Amino acid sequence: DFCAIDFSGEGEIIDESITTFYNDLVIEETTNWDSEQFYFMSDLIIEEDGVLNIINSSIGFSKYSKIIIERGGILYIDGTLVTSLWPCSNKHWQGIQVWGTASASQSTAGAQGKITIVNGGTIENAIIAVRLAKIDGLKYEAGFEGGIIQTNDAHFINNRTGVKFYPYRNMVSGVEMDNLSYFRNSEFLTGAELADESIPEDFLHLNGVKGININGCSFTNSRPEQEAGMSDRGIGINSYDANFTVSWYCASSYPCEEPVLSTFTNLNY
């Protein structure tokens, strides 16, 4: 329980049993973490050709820390909680950046970073849980669009923004193809006041992308009306010059006997 950890000032953790990284950790090759608990006071960086598989673990990040998936890097989150280091002390963490190559297709080897979230993998308490771009501080650096996110049974909980796409065209031999990113059977939820008391913005922010498939996903703000008015409840899907499909999901073979529908509940549409 992160809320039960005893802290003595920012950056000093009174629990020597938990591995804490105070300097950037760089993943350069295939690395597996299984049933681990790590704290990051710094960044976790997955370089080109680096693959990080995190399974059934809990990873906490400080206010200024983030995960960077560089071009050609891969992060696989399986049944793992990725959260803020201080979820009980009004602190978000920065979230995950997935770097791409705007001038290359998503099928070009080594050109795009990729994140996959499955089997209950959860990202919570981030300013932006996942952004498909490169941000240096507050500066957006053009040319790094095109990263890929694919989810199945993922959970995005109490983030200011869930997933943010930036303008990118997946061009193959002069023809624009659908983006390879998709969301299946996944949950987007605001269930409490955000860590920094800010107002939730949007669960999916789609800007200038084509062919994002959203199947069997729920978009919900479950806070009582007396705690959050309609204008403060966030938007399900915020779209600018984007093409996307919202439909149902079927975990079994066709014909589907129990389809999972996509739902939007108690949001500021």
PDB file of C-alpha atoms in Angstrom:
ATOM      1  CA  ASP A   1       0.000   0.000   0.000  1.00  0.00           C
ATOM      2  CA  PHE A   2       1.722   3.193  -1.182  1.00  0.00           C
ATOM      3  CA  CYS A   3      -0.315   5.275   1.262  1.00  0.00           C
ATOM      4  CA  ALA A   4       1.121   3.321   4.194  1.00  0.00           C
ATOM      5  CA  ILE A   5       4.737   4.168   3.334  1.00  0.00           C
ATOM      6  CA  ASP A   6       6.422   6.533   5.784  1.00  0.00           C
ATOM      7  CA  PHE A   7       8.202   9.510   4.183  1.00  0.00           C
ATOM      8  CA  SER A   8      10.619  12.016   5.669  1.00  0.00           C
ATOM      9  CA  GLY A   9      10.730  14.938   3.256  1.00  0.00           C
ATOM     10  CA  GLU A  10      10.638  14.810  -0.496  1.00  0.00           C
ATOM     11  CA  GLY A  11      13.075  12.249  -1.824  1.00  0.00           C
ATOM     12  CA  GLU A  12      13.808  10.430   1.426  1.00  0.00           C
ATOM     13  CA  ILE A  13      12.060   7.107   1.806  1.00  0.00           C
ATOM     14  CA  ILE A  14      12.078   5.302   5.117  1.00  0.00           C
ATOM     15  CA  ASP A  15      11.803   1.766   3.790  1.00  0.00           C
ATOM     16  CA  GLU A  16      15.122   0.301   2.787  1.00  0.00           C
ATOM     17  CA  SER A  17      13.483  -2.963   1.759  1.00  0.00           C
ATOM     18  CA  ILE A  18      12.186  -1.353  -1.453  1.00  0.00           C
ATOM     19  CA  THR A  19      14.646  -0.707  -4.273  1.00  0.00           C
ATOM     20  CA  THR A  20      14.739   3.010  -5.079  1.00  0.00           C
ATOM     21  CA  PHE A  21      16.389   4.540  -8.145  1.00  0.00           C
ATOM     22  CA  TYR A  22      17.792   8.022  -7.608  1.00  0.00           C
ATOM     23  CA  ASN A  23      19.483   8.210 -11.034  1.00  0.00           C
ATOM     24  CA  ASP A  24      17.994   7.486 -14.455  1.00  0.00           C
ATOM     25  CA  LEU A  25      17.659   3.780 -15.186  1.00  0.00           C
ATOM     26  CA  VAL A  26      18.330   2.914 -18.832  1.00  0.00           C
ATOM     27  CA  ILE A  27      17.066  -0.308 -20.413  1.00  0.00           C
ATOM     28  CA  GLU A  28      19.259  -1.315 -23.375  1.00  0.00           C
ATOM     29  CA  GLU A  29      18.252  -4.959 -23.881  1.00  0.00           C
ATOM     30  CA  THR A  30      15.426  -7.358 -23.049  1.00  0.00           C
ATOM     31  CA  THR A  31      14.736  -7.097 -19.315  1.00  0.00           C
ATOM     32  CA  ASN A  32      12.050  -8.831 -17.249  1.00  0.00           C
ATOM     33  CA  TRP A  33      10.641  -7.644 -13.931  1.00  0.00           C
ATOM     34  CA  ASP A  34       8.273 -10.097 -12.236  1.00  0.00           C
ATOM     35  CA  SER A  35       6.589  -9.480  -8.868  1.00  0.00           C
ATOM     36  CA  GLU A  36       8.822  -6.503  -8.106  1.00  0.00           C
ATOM     37  CA  GLN A  37       8.287  -3.240  -6.239  1.00  0.00           C
ATOM     38  CA  PHE A  38      10.421  -0.294  -7.306  1.00  0.00           C
ATOM     39  CA  TYR A  39      10.449   3.432  -6.578  1.00  0.00           C
ATOM     40  CA  PHE A  40      11.792   6.015  -9.019  1.00  0.00           C
ATOM     41  CA  MET A  41      13.054   9.441  -8.002  1.00  0.00           C
ATOM     42  CA  SER A  42      14.374   9.697 -11.570  1.00  0.00           C
ATOM     43  CA  ASP A  43      13.406   8.614 -15.085  1.00  0.00           C
ATOM     44  CA  LEU A  44      13.037   5.116 -16.515  1.00  0.00           C
ATOM     45  CA  ILE A  45      14.325   5.160 -20.103  1.00  0.00           C
ATOM     46  CA  ILE A  46      13.887   2.360 -22.636  1.00  0.00           C
ATOM     47  CA  GLU A  47      16.315   2.885 -25.480  1.00  0.00           C
ATOM     48  CA  GLU A  48      16.182   1.624 -29.061  1.00  0.00           C
ATOM     49  CA  ASP A  49      16.250  -2.202 -29.056  1.00  0.00           C
ATOM     50  CA  GLY A  50      15.466  -2.179 -25.334  1.00  0.00           C
ATOM     51  CA  VAL A  51      12.482  -4.268 -24.234  1.00  0.00           C
ATOM     52  CA  LEU A  52      11.090  -4.052 -20.697  1.00  0.00           C
ATOM     53  CA  ASN A  53       8.479  -6.592 -19.591  1.00  0.00           C
ATOM     54  CA  ILE A  54       6.897  -5.700 -16.225  1.00  0.00           C
ATOM     55  CA  ILE A  55       4.684  -8.455 -14.825  1.00  0.00           C
ATOM     56  CA  ASN A  56       2.586  -8.423 -11.626  1.00  0.00           C
ATOM     57  CA  SER A  57       4.602  -5.592 -10.099  1.00  0.00           C
ATOM     58  CA  SER A  58       4.116  -2.167  -8.488  1.00  0.00           C
ATOM     59  CA  ILE A  59       6.161   0.768  -9.734  1.00  0.00           C
ATOM     60  CA  GLY A  60       6.006   4.224  -8.128  1.00  0.00           C
ATOM     61  CA  PHE A  61       7.279   7.498  -9.615  1.00  0.00           C
ATOM     62  CA  SER A  62       8.016  10.821  -7.967  1.00  0.00           C
ATOM     63  CA  LYS A  63       6.479  14.139  -8.992  1.00  0.00           C
ATOM     64  CA  TYR A  64       9.100  14.963 -11.634  1.00  0.00           C
ATOM     65  CA  SER A  65       9.778  11.410 -12.866  1.00  0.00           C
ATOM     66  CA  LYS A  66       8.578   9.786 -16.063  1.00  0.00           C
ATOM     67  CA  ILE A  67       8.985   6.796 -18.354  1.00  0.00           C
ATOM     68  CA  ILE A  68      10.485   7.439 -21.784  1.00  0.00           C
ATOM     69  CA  ILE A  69      10.143   4.829 -24.525  1.00  0.00           C
ATOM     70  CA  GLU A  70      12.567   5.943 -27.199  1.00  0.00           C
ATOM     71  CA  ARG A  71      12.251   5.138 -30.898  1.00  0.00           C
ATOM     72  CA  GLY A  72      12.476   1.370 -31.280  1.00  0.00           C
ATOM     73  CA  GLY A  73      11.977   0.716 -27.559  1.00  0.00           C
ATOM     74  CA  ILE A  74       9.193  -1.496 -26.195  1.00  0.00           C
ATOM     75  CA  LEU A  75       7.390  -1.478 -22.830  1.00  0.00           C
ATOM     76  CA  TYR A  76       5.058  -4.343 -21.914  1.00  0.00           C
ATOM     77  CA  ILE A  77       2.901  -3.817 -18.808  1.00  0.00           C
ATOM     78  CA  ASP A  78       1.175  -7.021 -17.697  1.00  0.00           C
ATOM     79  CA  GLY A  79      -0.933  -6.993 -14.525  1.00  0.00           C
ATOM     80  CA  THR A  80       1.214  -4.191 -13.109  1.00  0.00           C
ATOM     81  CA  LEU A  81       0.358  -0.973 -11.260  1.00  0.00           C
ATOM     82  CA  VAL A  82       2.271   2.106 -12.392  1.00  0.00           C
ATOM     83  CA  THR A  83       1.445   5.017 -10.128  1.00  0.00           C
ATOM     84  CA  SER A  84       2.653   8.133  -8.332  1.00  0.00           C
ATOM     85  CA  LEU A  85       5.095   7.738  -5.482  1.00  0.00           C
ATOM     86  CA  TRP A  86       2.900   9.870  -3.265  1.00  0.00           C
ATOM     87  CA  PRO A  87      -0.710   9.207  -4.217  1.00  0.00           C
ATOM     88  CA  CYS A  88      -1.779  10.477  -0.822  1.00  0.00           C
ATOM     89  CA  SER A  89       0.193  13.734  -0.811  1.00  0.00           C
ATOM     90  CA  ASN A  90      -1.249  15.798  -3.668  1.00  0.00           C
ATOM     91  CA  LYS A  91       1.393  14.766  -6.184  1.00  0.00           C
ATOM     92  CA  HIS A  92       0.989  13.509  -9.733  1.00  0.00           C
ATOM     93  CA  TRP A  93       3.831  11.950 -11.679  1.00  0.00           C
ATOM     94  CA  GLN A  94       4.660  12.909 -15.260  1.00  0.00           C
ATOM     95  CA  GLY A  95       3.471   9.762 -17.063  1.00  0.00           C
ATOM     96  CA  ILE A  96       4.843   7.887 -20.081  1.00  0.00           C
ATOM     97  CA  GLN A  97       6.239   9.291 -23.319  1.00  0.00           C
ATOM     98  CA  VAL A  98       6.299   7.057 -26.392  1.00  0.00           C
ATOM     99  CA  TRP A  99       8.620   8.489 -29.029  1.00  0.00           C
ATOM    100  CA  GLY A 100       8.074   7.884 -32.709  1.00  0.00           C
ATOM    101  CA  THR A 101       9.398   9.021 -36.063  1.00  0.00           C
ATOM    102  CA  ALA A 102       6.875  11.261 -37.791  1.00  0.00           C
ATOM    103  CA  SER A 103       8.445  10.734 -41.210  1.00  0.00           C
ATOM    104  CA  ALA A 104       8.292   6.904 -41.018  1.00  0.00           C
ATOM    105  CA  SER A 105       5.427   4.429 -41.141  1.00  0.00           C
ATOM    106  CA  GLN A 106       4.489   2.396 -38.081  1.00  0.00           C
ATOM    107  CA  SER A 107       5.672  -0.733 -39.873  1.00  0.00           C
ATOM    108  CA  THR A 108       9.216   0.617 -40.255  1.00  0.00           C
ATOM    109  CA  ALA A 109      11.556  -1.421 -38.054  1.00  0.00           C
ATOM    110  CA  GLY A 110      13.011   0.588 -35.190  1.00  0.00           C
ATOM    111  CA  ALA A 111      11.199   3.794 -36.073  1.00  0.00           C
ATOM    112  CA  GLN A 112       8.510   3.849 -33.400  1.00  0.00           C
ATOM    113  CA  GLY A 113       8.361   3.254 -29.679  1.00  0.00           C
ATOM    114  CA  LYS A 114       5.594   0.957 -28.471  1.00  0.00           C
ATOM    115  CA  ILE A 115       3.691   0.332 -25.243  1.00  0.00           C
ATOM    116  CA  THR A 116       1.378  -2.621 -24.619  1.00  0.00           C
ATOM    117  CA  ILE A 117      -0.841  -2.834 -21.524  1.00  0.00           C
ATOM    118  CA  VAL A 118      -2.715  -6.058 -20.744  1.00  0.00           C
ATOM    119  CA  ASN A 119      -4.265  -8.237 -18.025  1.00  0.00           C
ATOM    120  CA  GLY A 120      -5.301  -5.490 -15.642  1.00  0.00           C
ATOM    121  CA  GLY A 121      -2.233  -3.324 -16.152  1.00  0.00           C
ATOM    122  CA  THR A 122      -2.972   0.064 -14.586  1.00  0.00           C
ATOM    123  CA  ILE A 123      -1.612   3.579 -14.968  1.00  0.00           C
ATOM    124  CA  GLU A 124      -2.862   6.039 -12.396  1.00  0.00           C
ATOM    125  CA  ASN A 125      -2.244   9.478 -10.883  1.00  0.00           C
ATOM    126  CA  ALA A 126      -0.361  10.863 -13.894  1.00  0.00           C
ATOM    127  CA  ILE A 127      -0.616  14.273 -15.494  1.00  0.00           C
ATOM    128  CA  ILE A 128      -0.869  12.482 -18.853  1.00  0.00           C
ATOM    129  CA  ALA A 129      -0.757   8.705 -18.494  1.00  0.00           C
ATOM    130  CA  VAL A 130       0.584   8.086 -22.020  1.00  0.00           C
ATOM    131  CA  ARG A 131       1.494  10.618 -24.676  1.00  0.00           C
ATOM    132  CA  LEU A 132       2.584   9.662 -28.167  1.00  0.00           C
ATOM    133  CA  ALA A 133       5.210  12.384 -28.497  1.00  0.00           C
ATOM    134  CA  LYS A 134       8.365  13.850 -26.993  1.00  0.00           C
ATOM    135  CA  ILE A 135       8.066  16.546 -24.347  1.00  0.00           C
ATOM    136  CA  ASP A 136      11.088  18.244 -22.792  1.00  0.00           C
ATOM    137  CA  GLY A 137       9.766  19.994 -19.724  1.00  0.00           C
ATOM    138  CA  LEU A 138       6.881  21.999 -21.148  1.00  0.00           C
ATOM    139  CA  LYS A 139       8.342  22.051 -24.668  1.00  0.00           C
ATOM    140  CA  TYR A 140       6.768  19.844 -27.327  1.00  0.00           C
ATOM    141  CA  GLU A 141       9.390  18.628 -29.819  1.00  0.00           C
ATOM    142  CA  ALA A 142       7.944  18.008 -33.283  1.00  0.00           C
ATOM    143  CA  GLY A 143       9.063  15.005 -35.334  1.00  0.00           C
ATOM    144  CA  PHE A 144       8.639  12.395 -32.583  1.00  0.00           C
ATOM    145  CA  GLU A 145       5.007  11.482 -33.328  1.00  0.00           C
ATOM    146  CA  GLY A 146       3.997   7.998 -34.486  1.00  0.00           C
ATOM    147  CA  GLY A 147       4.499   5.895 -31.353  1.00  0.00           C
ATOM    148  CA  ILE A 148       2.125   2.981 -30.788  1.00  0.00           C
ATOM    149  CA  ILE A 149      -0.110   2.049 -27.855  1.00  0.00           C
ATOM    150  CA  GLN A 150      -2.115  -1.186 -27.750  1.00  0.00           C
ATOM    151  CA  THR A 151      -4.243  -2.231 -24.784  1.00  0.00           C
ATOM    152  CA  ASN A 152      -6.412  -5.168 -23.742  1.00  0.00           C
ATOM    153  CA  ASP A 153      -7.857  -5.069 -20.208  1.00  0.00           C
ATOM    154  CA  ALA A 154      -5.937  -1.914 -19.300  1.00  0.00           C
ATOM    155  CA  HIS A 155      -6.980   0.626 -16.672  1.00  0.00           C
ATOM    156  CA  PHE A 156      -6.335   4.367 -16.691  1.00  0.00           C
ATOM    157  CA  ILE A 157      -7.315   5.677 -13.276  1.00  0.00           C
ATOM    158  CA  ASN A 158      -7.429   9.250 -11.942  1.00  0.00           C
ATOM    159  CA  ASN A 159      -5.161  10.778 -14.557  1.00  0.00           C
ATOM    160  CA  ARG A 160      -5.650  14.364 -15.727  1.00  0.00           C
ATOM    161  CA  THR A 161      -5.482  13.027 -19.308  1.00  0.00           C
ATOM    162  CA  GLY A 162      -5.488   9.343 -20.197  1.00  0.00           C
ATOM    163  CA  VAL A 163      -3.824   8.995 -23.609  1.00  0.00           C
ATOM    164  CA  LYS A 164      -2.845  11.888 -25.881  1.00  0.00           C
ATOM    165  CA  PHE A 165      -2.167  11.519 -29.600  1.00  0.00           C
ATOM    166  CA  TYR A 166      -0.418  14.192 -31.632  1.00  0.00           C
ATOM    167  CA  PRO A 167      -0.794  14.732 -35.413  1.00  0.00           C
ATOM    168  CA  TYR A 168       0.676  11.819 -37.347  1.00  0.00           C
ATOM    169  CA  ARG A 169      -0.046  10.150 -40.690  1.00  0.00           C
ATOM    170  CA  ASN A 170       0.904   6.496 -41.091  1.00  0.00           C
ATOM    171  CA  MET A 171       2.012   6.670 -44.730  1.00  0.00           C
ATOM    172  CA  VAL A 172       2.923   3.505 -46.643  1.00  0.00           C
ATOM    173  CA  SER A 173       3.945   3.918 -50.309  1.00  0.00           C
ATOM    174  CA  GLY A 174       2.074   7.206 -50.478  1.00  0.00           C
ATOM    175  CA  VAL A 175      -1.147   5.827 -48.967  1.00  0.00           C
ATOM    176  CA  GLU A 176      -2.315   6.740 -45.465  1.00  0.00           C
ATOM    177  CA  MET A 177      -2.997   3.599 -43.441  1.00  0.00           C
ATOM    178  CA  ASP A 178      -4.850   3.260 -40.158  1.00  0.00           C
ATOM    179  CA  ASN A 179      -2.867   3.932 -37.017  1.00  0.00           C
ATOM    180  CA  LEU A 180      -1.789   0.656 -35.369  1.00  0.00           C
ATOM    181  CA  SER A 181      -2.848   1.852 -31.918  1.00  0.00           C
ATOM    182  CA  TYR A 182      -5.998   0.380 -30.383  1.00  0.00           C
ATOM    183  CA  PHE A 183      -7.894   0.033 -27.099  1.00  0.00           C
ATOM    184  CA  ARG A 184      -9.771  -3.148 -26.245  1.00  0.00           C
ATOM    185  CA  ASN A 185     -11.837  -3.982 -23.165  1.00  0.00           C
ATOM    186  CA  SER A 186     -10.158  -1.169 -21.230  1.00  0.00           C
ATOM    187  CA  GLU A 187     -11.294   1.185 -18.480  1.00  0.00           C
ATOM    188  CA  PHE A 188     -10.884   4.947 -18.226  1.00  0.00           C
ATOM    189  CA  LEU A 189     -12.003   6.134 -14.797  1.00  0.00           C
ATOM    190  CA  THR A 190     -12.020   9.209 -12.619  1.00  0.00           C
ATOM    191  CA  GLY A 191     -13.113   7.876  -9.266  1.00  0.00           C
ATOM    192  CA  ALA A 192     -11.736  10.483  -6.870  1.00  0.00           C
ATOM    193  CA  GLU A 193     -10.454  14.020  -6.729  1.00  0.00           C
ATOM    194  CA  LEU A 194      -7.207  14.168  -8.685  1.00  0.00           C
ATOM    195  CA  ALA A 195      -3.977  14.117  -6.714  1.00  0.00           C
ATOM    196  CA  ASP A 196      -3.240  17.807  -7.303  1.00  0.00           C
ATOM    197  CA  GLU A 197      -6.905  18.858  -7.078  1.00  0.00           C
ATOM    198  CA  SER A 198      -6.915  19.775 -10.787  1.00  0.00           C
ATOM    199  CA  ILE A 199      -9.882  19.158 -13.077  1.00  0.00           C
ATOM    200  CA  PRO A 200      -9.778  16.058 -15.320  1.00  0.00           C
ATOM    201  CA  GLU A 201      -9.445  16.985 -18.985  1.00  0.00           C
ATOM    202  CA  ASP A 202     -10.030  14.004 -21.273  1.00  0.00           C
ATOM    203  CA  PHE A 203      -9.584  10.247 -21.301  1.00  0.00           C
ATOM    204  CA  LEU A 204      -8.569  10.058 -24.959  1.00  0.00           C
ATOM    205  CA  HIS A 205      -7.216  13.092 -26.801  1.00  0.00           C
ATOM    206  CA  LEU A 206      -7.057  12.377 -30.533  1.00  0.00           C
ATOM    207  CA  ASN A 207      -5.411  15.028 -32.692  1.00  0.00           C
ATOM    208  CA  GLY A 208      -4.711  14.465 -36.382  1.00  0.00           C
ATOM    209  CA  VAL A 209      -4.681  10.651 -36.369  1.00  0.00           C
ATOM    210  CA  LYS A 210      -6.605   8.088 -38.439  1.00  0.00           C
ATOM    211  CA  GLY A 211      -8.141   4.710 -37.689  1.00  0.00           C
ATOM    212  CA  ILE A 212      -7.919   4.422 -33.896  1.00  0.00           C
ATOM    213  CA  ASN A 213     -10.102   1.468 -32.856  1.00  0.00           C
ATOM    214  CA  ILE A 214     -11.825   1.613 -29.463  1.00  0.00           C
ATOM    215  CA  ASN A 215     -13.624  -1.626 -28.654  1.00  0.00           C
ATOM    216  CA  GLY A 216     -15.543  -2.467 -25.490  1.00  0.00           C
ATOM    217  CA  CYS A 217     -14.079   0.370 -23.408  1.00  0.00           C
ATOM    218  CA  SER A 218     -15.703   2.267 -20.532  1.00  0.00           C
ATOM    219  CA  PHE A 219     -15.274   5.985 -19.906  1.00  0.00           C
ATOM    220  CA  THR A 220     -16.581   6.945 -16.475  1.00  0.00           C
ATOM    221  CA  ASN A 221     -16.504   9.639 -13.827  1.00  0.00           C
ATOM    222  CA  SER A 222     -17.950   7.977 -10.748  1.00  0.00           C
ATOM    223  CA  ARG A 223     -17.660  10.943  -8.376  1.00  0.00           C
ATOM    224  CA  PRO A 224     -20.936  12.088  -6.791  1.00  0.00           C
ATOM    225  CA  GLU A 225     -22.574  15.119  -8.373  1.00  0.00           C
ATOM    226  CA  GLN A 226     -22.171  17.119  -5.165  1.00  0.00           C
ATOM    227  CA  GLU A 227     -18.377  16.681  -5.416  1.00  0.00           C
ATOM    228  CA  ALA A 228     -17.924  17.426  -9.124  1.00  0.00           C
ATOM    229  CA  GLY A 229     -20.234  19.471 -11.334  1.00  0.00           C
ATOM    230  CA  MET A 230     -20.844  18.523 -14.954  1.00  0.00           C
ATOM    231  CA  SER A 231     -18.241  20.985 -16.277  1.00  0.00           C
ATOM    232  CA  ASP A 232     -15.596  19.424 -14.004  1.00  0.00           C
ATOM    233  CA  ARG A 233     -16.112  15.798 -14.940  1.00  0.00           C
ATOM    234  CA  GLY A 234     -13.847  15.558 -17.985  1.00  0.00           C
ATOM    235  CA  ILE A 235     -14.458  14.481 -21.575  1.00  0.00           C
ATOM    236  CA  GLY A 236     -14.538  10.893 -22.800  1.00  0.00           C
ATOM    237  CA  ILE A 237     -12.989  11.310 -26.258  1.00  0.00           C
ATOM    238  CA  ASN A 238     -11.697  14.701 -27.381  1.00  0.00           C
ATOM    239  CA  SER A 239     -11.169  14.655 -31.151  1.00  0.00           C
ATOM    240  CA  TYR A 240      -9.538  17.191 -33.476  1.00  0.00           C
ATOM    241  CA  ASP A 241      -9.284  16.334 -37.177  1.00  0.00           C
ATOM    242  CA  ALA A 242      -9.174  12.640 -36.226  1.00  0.00           C
ATOM    243  CA  ASN A 243     -10.801   9.456 -37.462  1.00  0.00           C
ATOM    244  CA  PHE A 244     -11.719   6.752 -34.952  1.00  0.00           C
ATOM    245  CA  THR A 245     -14.218   3.965 -34.351  1.00  0.00           C
ATOM    246  CA  VAL A 246     -16.035   3.147 -31.107  1.00  0.00           C
ATOM    247  CA  SER A 247     -17.591  -0.305 -31.058  1.00  0.00           C
ATOM    248  CA  TRP A 248     -18.076  -3.433 -28.976  1.00  0.00           C
ATOM    249  CA  TYR A 249     -15.531  -6.088 -28.035  1.00  0.00           C
ATOM    250  CA  CYS A 250     -15.778  -9.847 -28.035  1.00  0.00           C
ATOM    251  CA  ALA A 251     -13.312 -12.027 -26.151  1.00  0.00           C
ATOM    252  CA  SER A 252     -14.702 -15.259 -27.621  1.00  0.00           C
ATOM    253  CA  SER A 253     -14.983 -16.491 -31.167  1.00  0.00           C
ATOM    254  CA  TYR A 254     -17.723 -15.263 -33.494  1.00  0.00           C
ATOM    255  CA  PRO A 255     -20.649 -15.208 -33.392  1.00  0.00           C
ATOM    256  CA  CYS A 256     -20.245 -13.281 -30.153  1.00  0.00           C
ATOM    257  CA  GLU A 257     -22.668 -14.338 -27.404  1.00  0.00           C
ATOM    258  CA  GLU A 258     -21.644 -11.727 -24.794  1.00  0.00           C
ATOM    259  CA  PRO A 259     -20.263  -8.602 -26.457  1.00  0.00           C
ATOM    260  CA  VAL A 260     -18.691  -5.953 -24.230  1.00  0.00           C
ATOM    261  CA  LEU A 261     -20.158  -2.586 -25.156  1.00  0.00           C
ATOM    262  CA  SER A 262     -18.373   0.745 -25.015  1.00  0.00           C
ATOM    263  CA  THR A 263     -19.954   3.119 -22.482  1.00  0.00           C
ATOM    264  CA  PHE A 264     -19.729   6.782 -21.494  1.00  0.00           C
ATOM    265  CA  THR A 265     -21.007   7.643 -18.015  1.00  0.00           C
ATOM    266  CA  ASN A 266     -21.327  10.930 -16.087  1.00  0.00           C
ATOM    267  CA  LEU A 267     -18.968  12.939 -18.292  1.00  0.00           C
ATOM    268  CA  ASN A 268     -18.902  16.466 -19.697  1.00  0.00           C
ATOM    269  CA  TYR A 269     -19.536  15.579 -23.329  1.00  0.00           C
TER     270      TYR A 269
END
